[in-house]
Amino acid sequence: MQMKRMHLILITALMLAWTTSPSIAAGNPLEKQILKLQPQADKNGDGKLSREEEAALHKMILKRFPQADSDGDGVLSTKELQVVIRQATARAKRQGPQKSDTQTDQAKGRKSPTHANVKYGEHERNVLDIWLADSAKPTPLAIYIHGGGFRSGSKEKLKSNDLNGLLKAGISVAAINYRYMSVATPLPTPHHDARRALQFIRSKAKEWNIDKTRVAAFGGSAGAQICMWLAFSDEMANPESKDPIERESTRLTCVATSGGQTTNDSEFWQNKIATLLGPNTDAKTLSRPLGNIKDPEKAHLAKWGAKTPDEAREISRRYSAVSIVSADDPPIFMSYGMKPTAKPPTDRGRIRGWLIHHVNLGIALKEKTDALKLEAHLKYPGAKIKYQSQVEFFVDKLLKD
């Protein structure tokens, strides 16, 4: 937390140096450093910071660190900026250099990747880490896809227990980053990045000793939605492509999700999710602005890169697990953190997260898979289940002949 705090203070200093100095133009090293430290600041995904994005970042930092504004005028003066820089510099010296990825892995009790930050695409977030299990013969692979509402998160969110358990069983593990959703990169941009990463890893199967016929995906929330789209979509390989990576298969052996959004259907969200708070609750209250677009309906269109509600509905349907799952798809293990009968949390700050990760979403998919006679496991507090964890599920599905 101290390191993150220092980063935000340094970002403030960089921003003010940029915005108060007329000799520094867009695309300069200061801007690049800001975007590297705080990529979410670039809300429209155009690779640079607009004046509106600068103002939003200033507002956020001053809200979190009001003590930096010593005269209370709502703006950091040059003198206040100098104090911030001195404090940040002193703090950096006390804490020493920022930890490398290897040191971070060690601090979290997990092995460093065999290959770190391997590029699978052109964007700076098109990178992955991979841990190769020790084996003389090709190993199965489980790919972790992080959550974060398509707006945040990273491959570093991979839990040590999952990583270590899979490696111990002889299953190699990859973790990917993908581009965040924005007006410039609407959904399904993250989904397509994940598809590319999957095909890229398969293209490296011989070099990395991977059994490309035994590949799984797992993730939570937004990552879960991407995993289910990969699992329940028909083969997306293009055998005629000039790009050998695009000729690789996109099919999975199995999939595991946590708190996944299984449907994008607005009626389901209204009738089965929003009304958990009461019959008069409007599902639109769960919507979040996208960039500067605050109107829920306009933000929804921008989210899917659509011009009309019908177009948005059709695009979102194609990325909805309940809509696309079929009888020939791989088995799924789902987990949710509450019982179907659980009451909403009393902490208002937790209500939205509780709703958008509600077990009713898992129940909807389980009802569909049961009707299709497709293997599906749904875990929640008190449920009777075959597998206690996604690691146990993967070991059974990826290692047994």
Short mmCIF file of C-alpha atoms in Angstrom, two decimals:
data_model
loop_
_atom_site.label_atom_id
_atom_site.label_comp_id
_atom_site.label_asym_id
_atom_site.label_seq_id
_atom_site.Cartn_x
_atom_site.Cartn_y
_atom_site.Cartn_z
CA MET A 1 0.00 0.00 0.00
CA GLN A 2 2.88 2.39 0.79
CA MET A 3 4.37 1.78 -2.65
CA LYS A 4 1.04 2.49 -4.34
CA ARG A 5 0.68 5.65 -2.25
CA MET A 6 4.09 6.82 -3.32
CA HIS A 7 3.24 6.12 -6.96
CA LEU A 8 0.10 8.24 -6.76
CA ILE A 9 1.98 11.14 -5.18
CA LEU A 10 4.63 10.91 -7.88
CA ILE A 11 1.90 10.83 -10.54
CA THR A 12 0.49 14.04 -9.08
CA ALA A 13 3.88 15.68 -9.32
CA LEU A 14 4.33 14.51 -12.90
CA MET A 15 0.87 15.70 -13.89
CA LEU A 16 1.42 19.14 -12.45
CA ALA A 17 4.83 19.44 -14.03
CA TRP A 18 3.22 18.56 -17.33
CA THR A 19 0.16 20.77 -17.10
CA THR A 20 1.97 23.83 -15.71
CA SER A 21 4.87 23.72 -18.16
CA PRO A 22 3.99 25.01 -21.65
CA SER A 23 7.14 23.52 -23.13
CA ILE A 24 6.01 19.94 -22.53
CA ALA A 25 3.69 18.56 -25.20
CA ALA A 26 1.47 15.48 -25.45
CA GLY A 27 3.39 12.27 -26.03
CA ASN A 28 6.34 13.40 -23.90
CA PRO A 29 8.18 11.09 -21.48
CA LEU A 30 6.20 12.46 -18.51
CA GLU A 31 2.92 11.43 -20.11
CA LYS A 32 4.30 7.99 -20.94
CA GLN A 33 5.42 7.54 -17.34
CA ILE A 34 1.99 8.55 -16.03
CA LEU A 35 0.27 6.07 -18.35
CA LYS A 36 2.68 3.35 -17.30
CA LEU A 37 1.99 3.93 -13.60
CA GLN A 38 -1.73 4.60 -13.97
CA PRO A 39 -3.04 3.18 -17.30
CA GLN A 40 -6.65 3.52 -16.10
CA ALA A 41 -6.24 7.29 -16.39
CA ASP A 42 -6.49 6.92 -20.17
CA LYS A 43 -10.23 6.32 -20.10
CA ASN A 44 -10.80 6.42 -23.85
CA GLY A 45 -7.85 4.17 -24.62
CA ASP A 46 -6.23 6.48 -27.20
CA GLY A 47 -2.77 6.23 -25.64
CA LYS A 48 -2.63 9.82 -24.41
CA LEU A 49 -4.20 11.99 -21.72
CA SER A 50 -6.81 14.58 -22.63
CA ARG A 51 -7.40 17.64 -20.45
CA GLU A 52 -10.54 15.98 -19.11
CA GLU A 53 -8.57 12.86 -18.17
CA GLU A 54 -5.91 15.04 -16.49
CA ALA A 55 -8.59 16.82 -14.48
CA ALA A 56 -10.17 13.52 -13.40
CA LEU A 57 -6.78 12.19 -12.28
CA HIS A 58 -6.05 15.39 -10.31
CA LYS A 59 -9.43 15.15 -8.61
CA MET A 60 -8.89 11.52 -7.65
CA ILE A 61 -5.43 12.13 -6.19
CA LEU A 62 -6.46 15.22 -4.23
CA LYS A 63 -9.42 13.29 -2.85
CA ARG A 64 -7.18 10.48 -1.63
CA PHE A 65 -4.34 12.73 -0.39
CA PRO A 66 -5.97 16.01 0.73
CA GLN A 67 -3.08 16.78 3.08
CA ALA A 68 -0.93 17.64 0.05
CA ASP A 69 -3.13 20.73 -0.49
CA SER A 70 -1.82 22.58 2.57
CA ASP A 71 -3.67 25.88 1.93
CA GLY A 72 -6.93 24.10 1.15
CA ASP A 73 -7.59 25.89 -2.14
CA GLY A 74 -8.21 22.66 -4.06
CA VAL A 75 -5.12 23.10 -6.25
CA LEU A 76 -1.51 22.11 -5.69
CA SER A 77 0.70 25.18 -5.97
CA THR A 78 4.34 25.06 -7.03
CA LYS A 79 5.39 25.29 -3.37
CA GLU A 80 3.04 22.47 -2.38
CA LEU A 81 4.32 20.46 -5.33
CA GLN A 82 7.90 20.86 -4.14
CA VAL A 83 6.88 19.53 -0.73
CA VAL A 84 5.16 16.54 -2.36
CA ILE A 85 8.25 15.76 -4.44
CA ARG A 86 10.57 15.99 -1.39
CA GLN A 87 8.29 13.68 0.62
CA ALA A 88 7.99 11.17 -2.20
CA THR A 89 11.74 11.17 -2.78
CA ALA A 90 12.45 10.69 0.94
CA ARG A 91 9.92 7.87 1.13
CA ALA A 92 11.46 6.17 -1.89
CA LYS A 93 14.92 6.30 -0.28
CA ARG A 94 13.57 4.82 2.97
CA GLN A 95 11.76 2.00 1.19
CA GLY A 96 14.52 1.27 -1.29
CA PRO A 97 14.02 0.38 -4.95
CA GLN A 98 10.66 -0.91 -6.14
CA LYS A 99 10.41 -4.67 -6.07
CA SER A 100 10.96 -6.52 -9.31
CA ASP A 101 8.41 -9.04 -10.58
CA THR A 102 10.61 -11.78 -9.17
CA GLN A 103 10.71 -10.16 -5.73
CA THR A 104 6.94 -9.64 -5.82
CA ASP A 105 6.41 -13.31 -6.61
CA GLN A 106 8.68 -14.31 -3.76
CA ALA A 107 6.83 -12.00 -1.37
CA LYS A 108 3.56 -13.67 -2.34
CA GLY A 109 5.01 -17.11 -1.75
CA ARG A 110 4.94 -18.26 -5.35
CA LYS A 111 7.52 -19.25 -7.93
CA SER A 112 8.70 -16.76 -10.49
CA PRO A 113 7.43 -17.44 -14.03
CA THR A 114 9.52 -19.58 -16.34
CA HIS A 115 8.89 -16.86 -18.92
CA ALA A 116 7.64 -13.43 -17.83
CA ASN A 117 5.90 -10.67 -19.80
CA VAL A 118 5.95 -12.58 -23.07
CA LYS A 119 4.28 -10.48 -25.79
CA TYR A 120 1.42 -12.16 -27.63
CA GLY A 121 0.15 -9.05 -29.42
CA GLU A 122 1.02 -5.47 -30.33
CA HIS A 123 -0.55 -3.57 -27.39
CA GLU A 124 1.49 -3.03 -24.23
CA ARG A 125 -1.07 -5.06 -22.24
CA ASN A 126 -0.81 -8.01 -24.62
CA VAL A 127 1.62 -9.86 -22.35
CA LEU A 128 1.55 -13.11 -20.40
CA ASP A 129 3.52 -15.02 -17.79
CA ILE A 130 3.90 -18.78 -17.94
CA TRP A 131 5.05 -21.33 -15.37
CA LEU A 132 6.10 -24.63 -16.92
CA ALA A 133 5.56 -27.75 -14.84
CA ASP A 134 8.59 -30.02 -14.53
CA SER A 135 7.88 -32.98 -16.80
CA ALA A 136 9.58 -35.09 -19.45
CA LYS A 137 6.35 -35.33 -21.45
CA PRO A 138 4.06 -32.50 -22.59
CA THR A 139 1.96 -31.09 -19.76
CA PRO A 140 -1.62 -29.85 -19.62
CA LEU A 141 -2.10 -26.09 -19.27
CA ALA A 142 -4.45 -23.86 -17.25
CA ILE A 143 -4.73 -20.21 -18.34
CA TYR A 144 -5.66 -17.59 -15.74
CA ILE A 145 -7.68 -14.58 -16.96
CA HIS A 146 -7.99 -11.80 -14.38
CA GLY A 147 -11.13 -9.90 -13.38
CA GLY A 148 -11.65 -6.21 -12.71
CA GLY A 149 -14.79 -5.21 -14.57
CA PHE A 150 -12.79 -5.01 -17.83
CA ARG A 151 -11.38 -1.74 -16.45
CA SER A 152 -8.63 -2.86 -14.08
CA GLY A 153 -6.80 -5.92 -12.77
CA SER A 154 -3.73 -7.79 -13.97
CA LYS A 155 -2.13 -11.21 -14.34
CA GLU A 156 -0.49 -10.66 -10.96
CA LYS A 157 -3.87 -11.39 -9.33
CA LEU A 158 -3.25 -15.11 -9.85
CA LYS A 159 -3.51 -16.72 -6.41
CA SER A 160 -0.43 -18.51 -5.11
CA ASN A 161 -2.46 -21.46 -3.84
CA ASP A 162 -3.95 -22.08 -7.28
CA LEU A 163 -0.60 -21.68 -9.02
CA ASN A 164 1.30 -23.92 -6.61
CA GLY A 165 -1.44 -26.56 -6.52
CA LEU A 166 -1.57 -26.83 -10.30
CA LEU A 167 2.20 -26.93 -10.72
CA LYS A 168 2.50 -29.59 -8.04
CA ALA A 169 -0.02 -31.72 -9.92
CA GLY A 170 1.99 -31.38 -13.14
CA ILE A 171 -0.17 -28.74 -14.85
CA SER A 172 1.57 -25.75 -16.40
CA VAL A 173 0.00 -22.34 -15.75
CA ALA A 174 -0.22 -19.13 -17.77
CA ALA A 175 -1.61 -15.75 -16.69
CA ILE A 176 -2.50 -13.07 -19.22
CA ASN A 177 -3.18 -9.34 -19.38
CA TYR A 178 -5.60 -7.89 -21.91
CA ARG A 179 -6.66 -4.44 -23.05
CA TYR A 180 -9.09 -2.64 -20.78
CA MET A 181 -12.53 -1.68 -22.02
CA SER A 182 -12.89 1.94 -23.13
CA VAL A 183 -14.78 3.96 -25.73
CA ALA A 184 -11.92 3.30 -28.15
CA THR A 185 -11.63 -0.39 -27.21
CA PRO A 186 -15.16 -1.57 -26.40
CA LEU A 187 -16.19 -5.10 -25.62
CA PRO A 188 -15.38 -7.66 -26.91
CA THR A 189 -11.80 -6.35 -27.23
CA PRO A 190 -10.65 -8.12 -24.01
CA HIS A 191 -12.28 -11.38 -25.17
CA HIS A 192 -10.47 -11.26 -28.48
CA ASP A 193 -7.16 -10.52 -26.76
CA ALA A 194 -7.66 -13.63 -24.62
CA ARG A 195 -8.41 -15.70 -27.72
CA ARG A 196 -5.19 -14.49 -29.27
CA ALA A 197 -3.24 -15.36 -26.11
CA LEU A 198 -4.72 -18.87 -26.09
CA GLN A 199 -3.78 -19.43 -29.73
CA PHE A 200 -0.33 -17.91 -29.18
CA ILE A 201 0.41 -20.31 -26.32
CA ARG A 202 -0.74 -23.25 -28.44
CA SER A 203 1.65 -22.11 -31.17
CA LYS A 204 4.48 -22.42 -28.63
CA ALA A 205 3.42 -25.89 -27.47
CA LYS A 206 6.50 -27.70 -28.77
CA GLU A 207 8.93 -25.13 -27.37
CA TRP A 208 7.18 -25.00 -23.99
CA ASN A 209 6.40 -28.72 -23.70
CA ILE A 210 2.63 -28.10 -23.60
CA ASP A 211 -0.03 -30.66 -24.52
CA LYS A 212 -2.23 -28.47 -26.69
CA THR A 213 -5.07 -31.02 -26.50
CA ARG A 214 -5.44 -30.45 -22.73
CA VAL A 215 -5.97 -26.75 -22.09
CA ALA A 216 -8.23 -25.11 -19.51
CA ALA A 217 -9.08 -21.54 -18.54
CA PHE A 218 -10.04 -20.04 -15.19
CA GLY A 219 -10.79 -16.61 -13.78
CA GLY A 220 -13.19 -14.49 -11.78
CA SER A 221 -15.81 -11.88 -12.65
CA ALA A 222 -14.86 -10.28 -15.98
CA GLY A 223 -12.20 -12.96 -16.41
CA ALA A 224 -14.85 -15.59 -15.81
CA GLN A 225 -17.00 -14.11 -18.57
CA ILE A 226 -14.07 -14.32 -20.99
CA CYS A 227 -13.32 -17.90 -19.92
CA MET A 228 -16.91 -18.99 -20.53
CA TRP A 229 -16.96 -17.31 -23.94
CA LEU A 230 -13.84 -19.25 -24.94
CA ALA A 231 -15.24 -22.50 -23.56
CA PHE A 232 -18.71 -22.27 -25.09
CA SER A 233 -17.87 -20.78 -28.48
CA ASP A 234 -17.49 -22.98 -31.53
CA GLU A 235 -14.02 -23.43 -32.97
CA MET A 236 -12.64 -20.01 -33.93
CA ALA A 237 -9.41 -21.13 -35.61
CA ASN A 238 -8.97 -19.93 -39.18
CA PRO A 239 -7.17 -22.73 -41.08
CA GLU A 240 -6.81 -20.50 -44.15
CA SER A 241 -5.10 -17.63 -42.31
CA LYS A 242 -1.64 -16.49 -43.35
CA ASP A 243 -0.96 -15.98 -39.64
CA PRO A 244 0.01 -19.37 -38.16
CA ILE A 245 -1.22 -18.30 -34.72
CA GLU A 246 -4.75 -17.79 -36.05
CA ARG A 247 -4.68 -21.38 -37.33
CA GLU A 248 -4.42 -22.71 -33.77
CA SER A 249 -7.50 -24.10 -32.01
CA THR A 250 -9.52 -22.04 -29.53
CA ARG A 251 -11.35 -24.97 -27.93
CA LEU A 252 -10.87 -25.81 -24.23
CA THR A 253 -10.89 -29.08 -22.29
CA CYS A 254 -12.64 -27.58 -19.27
CA VAL A 255 -13.26 -24.25 -17.58
CA ALA A 256 -13.55 -22.92 -14.00
CA THR A 257 -15.04 -19.61 -12.91
CA SER A 258 -15.56 -17.55 -9.77
CA GLY A 259 -18.39 -15.03 -9.45
CA GLY A 260 -18.93 -15.12 -13.19
CA GLN A 261 -21.55 -13.12 -15.09
CA THR A 262 -23.20 -15.87 -17.11
CA THR A 263 -25.67 -13.70 -19.00
CA ASN A 264 -25.92 -10.20 -20.42
CA ASP A 265 -29.69 -10.34 -20.76
CA SER A 266 -31.20 -7.12 -19.39
CA GLU A 267 -34.46 -8.81 -18.35
CA PHE A 268 -32.56 -11.38 -16.27
CA TRP A 269 -30.56 -8.65 -14.55
CA GLN A 270 -33.74 -6.76 -13.79
CA ASN A 271 -35.83 -9.71 -12.59
CA LYS A 272 -33.23 -11.96 -10.94
CA ILE A 273 -30.51 -9.57 -9.74
CA ALA A 274 -31.73 -6.00 -9.17
CA THR A 275 -34.91 -7.11 -7.40
CA LEU A 276 -32.82 -8.84 -4.73
CA LEU A 277 -32.77 -5.37 -3.19
CA GLY A 278 -36.50 -4.89 -3.59
CA PRO A 279 -39.16 -4.98 -6.31
CA ASN A 280 -38.68 -1.36 -7.32
CA THR A 281 -34.91 -1.50 -7.83
CA ASP A 282 -33.82 -0.58 -11.35
CA ALA A 283 -30.99 -2.65 -12.85
CA LYS A 284 -29.67 0.51 -14.50
CA THR A 285 -28.42 1.62 -11.09
CA LEU A 286 -25.73 -1.06 -11.45
CA SER A 287 -24.39 0.66 -14.55
CA ARG A 288 -21.14 2.61 -14.37
CA PRO A 289 -20.01 5.52 -16.54
CA LEU A 290 -17.67 4.76 -19.42
CA GLY A 291 -15.14 7.53 -19.76
CA ASN A 292 -17.13 10.76 -19.83
CA ILE A 293 -20.36 8.99 -20.77
CA LYS A 294 -22.52 8.97 -17.65
CA ASP A 295 -25.98 8.27 -19.09
CA PRO A 296 -26.59 4.50 -18.44
CA GLU A 297 -28.13 3.79 -21.85
CA LYS A 298 -25.44 5.66 -23.79
CA ALA A 299 -22.71 4.04 -21.67
CA HIS A 300 -24.19 0.62 -22.44
CA LEU A 301 -24.05 1.30 -26.18
CA ALA A 302 -20.46 2.56 -25.92
CA LYS A 303 -19.50 -0.45 -23.81
CA TRP A 304 -20.39 -2.76 -26.72
CA GLY A 305 -19.35 -0.38 -29.50
CA ALA A 306 -22.95 -0.27 -30.69
CA LYS A 307 -25.07 2.46 -32.25
CA THR A 308 -28.50 1.11 -31.30
CA PRO A 309 -29.94 -0.89 -28.39
CA ASP A 310 -30.75 -3.77 -30.75
CA GLU A 311 -27.16 -3.89 -31.96
CA ALA A 312 -25.84 -3.83 -28.38
CA ARG A 313 -28.27 -6.59 -27.42
CA GLU A 314 -27.14 -8.80 -30.29
CA ILE A 315 -23.43 -8.26 -29.68
CA SER A 316 -23.76 -8.89 -25.94
CA ARG A 317 -25.81 -12.05 -26.58
CA ARG A 318 -22.89 -13.54 -28.51
CA TYR A 319 -20.71 -13.15 -25.41
CA SER A 320 -23.27 -14.50 -22.94
CA ALA A 321 -22.62 -18.03 -21.67
CA VAL A 322 -26.31 -18.86 -21.18
CA SER A 323 -27.01 -17.85 -24.78
CA ILE A 324 -24.18 -19.71 -26.52
CA VAL A 325 -23.59 -22.89 -24.47
CA SER A 326 -24.35 -26.16 -26.27
CA ALA A 327 -24.29 -29.87 -25.50
CA ASP A 328 -20.85 -30.44 -27.07
CA ASP A 329 -19.09 -27.89 -24.87
CA PRO A 330 -16.55 -28.70 -22.11
CA PRO A 331 -17.45 -29.18 -18.42
CA ILE A 332 -17.49 -26.19 -16.09
CA PHE A 333 -16.85 -25.67 -12.38
CA MET A 334 -18.48 -22.50 -10.98
CA SER A 335 -18.12 -20.99 -7.53
CA TYR A 336 -19.99 -18.14 -5.83
CA GLY A 337 -19.62 -16.60 -2.40
CA MET A 338 -23.21 -16.60 -1.16
CA LYS A 339 -26.18 -18.92 -0.72
CA PRO A 340 -29.23 -18.37 -2.96
CA THR A 341 -31.15 -17.33 0.16
CA ALA A 342 -28.49 -14.93 1.49
CA LYS A 343 -29.54 -11.42 2.46
CA PRO A 344 -27.82 -8.40 0.90
CA PRO A 345 -24.81 -7.05 2.85
CA THR A 346 -25.50 -4.24 5.28
CA ASP A 347 -22.39 -2.41 4.08
CA ARG A 348 -23.66 -0.27 1.20
CA GLY A 349 -20.19 -0.23 -0.32
CA ARG A 350 -20.39 -3.99 -0.88
CA ILE A 351 -23.88 -4.18 -2.39
CA ARG A 352 -22.97 -3.68 -6.04
CA GLY A 353 -20.21 -6.30 -5.92
CA TRP A 354 -22.57 -8.71 -4.15
CA LEU A 355 -25.20 -8.27 -6.87
CA ILE A 356 -22.99 -8.54 -9.95
CA HIS A 357 -21.37 -11.73 -8.59
CA HIS A 358 -24.58 -13.29 -7.27
CA VAL A 359 -25.13 -17.06 -7.29
CA ASN A 360 -28.35 -16.57 -9.26
CA LEU A 361 -26.08 -16.11 -12.27
CA GLY A 362 -24.56 -19.55 -11.65
CA ILE A 363 -27.98 -21.10 -11.11
CA ALA A 364 -29.14 -19.77 -14.48
CA LEU A 365 -26.25 -21.43 -16.29
CA LYS A 366 -26.62 -24.64 -14.27
CA GLU A 367 -30.27 -24.89 -15.29
CA LYS A 368 -29.26 -24.48 -18.95
CA THR A 369 -26.43 -27.04 -18.77
CA ASP A 370 -28.67 -29.55 -16.96
CA ALA A 371 -31.23 -29.22 -19.75
CA LEU A 372 -28.44 -29.88 -22.27
CA LYS A 373 -27.07 -32.76 -20.15
CA LEU A 374 -23.73 -30.96 -20.06
CA GLU A 375 -21.50 -31.51 -17.02
CA ALA A 376 -21.53 -28.49 -14.71
CA HIS A 377 -20.65 -28.07 -11.04
CA LEU A 378 -21.96 -25.19 -8.93
CA LYS A 379 -20.27 -24.41 -5.62
CA TYR A 380 -21.65 -22.01 -3.01
CA PRO A 381 -21.83 -22.11 0.81
CA GLY A 382 -23.78 -25.19 1.86
CA ALA A 383 -23.97 -26.80 -1.59
CA LYS A 384 -23.26 -30.51 -1.99
CA ILE A 385 -20.50 -30.73 -4.56
CA LYS A 386 -18.15 -33.28 -6.12
CA TYR A 387 -15.11 -31.00 -6.26
CA GLN A 388 -13.96 -28.79 -3.41
CA SER A 389 -11.84 -26.49 -5.56
CA GLN A 390 -11.05 -25.59 -9.14
CA VAL A 391 -7.60 -27.15 -8.72
CA GLU A 392 -9.20 -30.48 -7.81
CA PHE A 393 -11.54 -30.12 -10.80
CA PHE A 394 -8.64 -29.39 -13.18
CA VAL A 395 -6.56 -32.28 -11.88
CA ASP A 396 -9.45 -34.65 -12.58
CA LYS A 397 -10.25 -33.25 -16.04
CA LEU A 398 -6.74 -32.53 -17.35
CA LEU A 399 -4.74 -35.47 -16.01
CA LYS A 400 -7.09 -38.44 -16.27
CA ASP A 401 -7.15 -40.30 -19.58
#
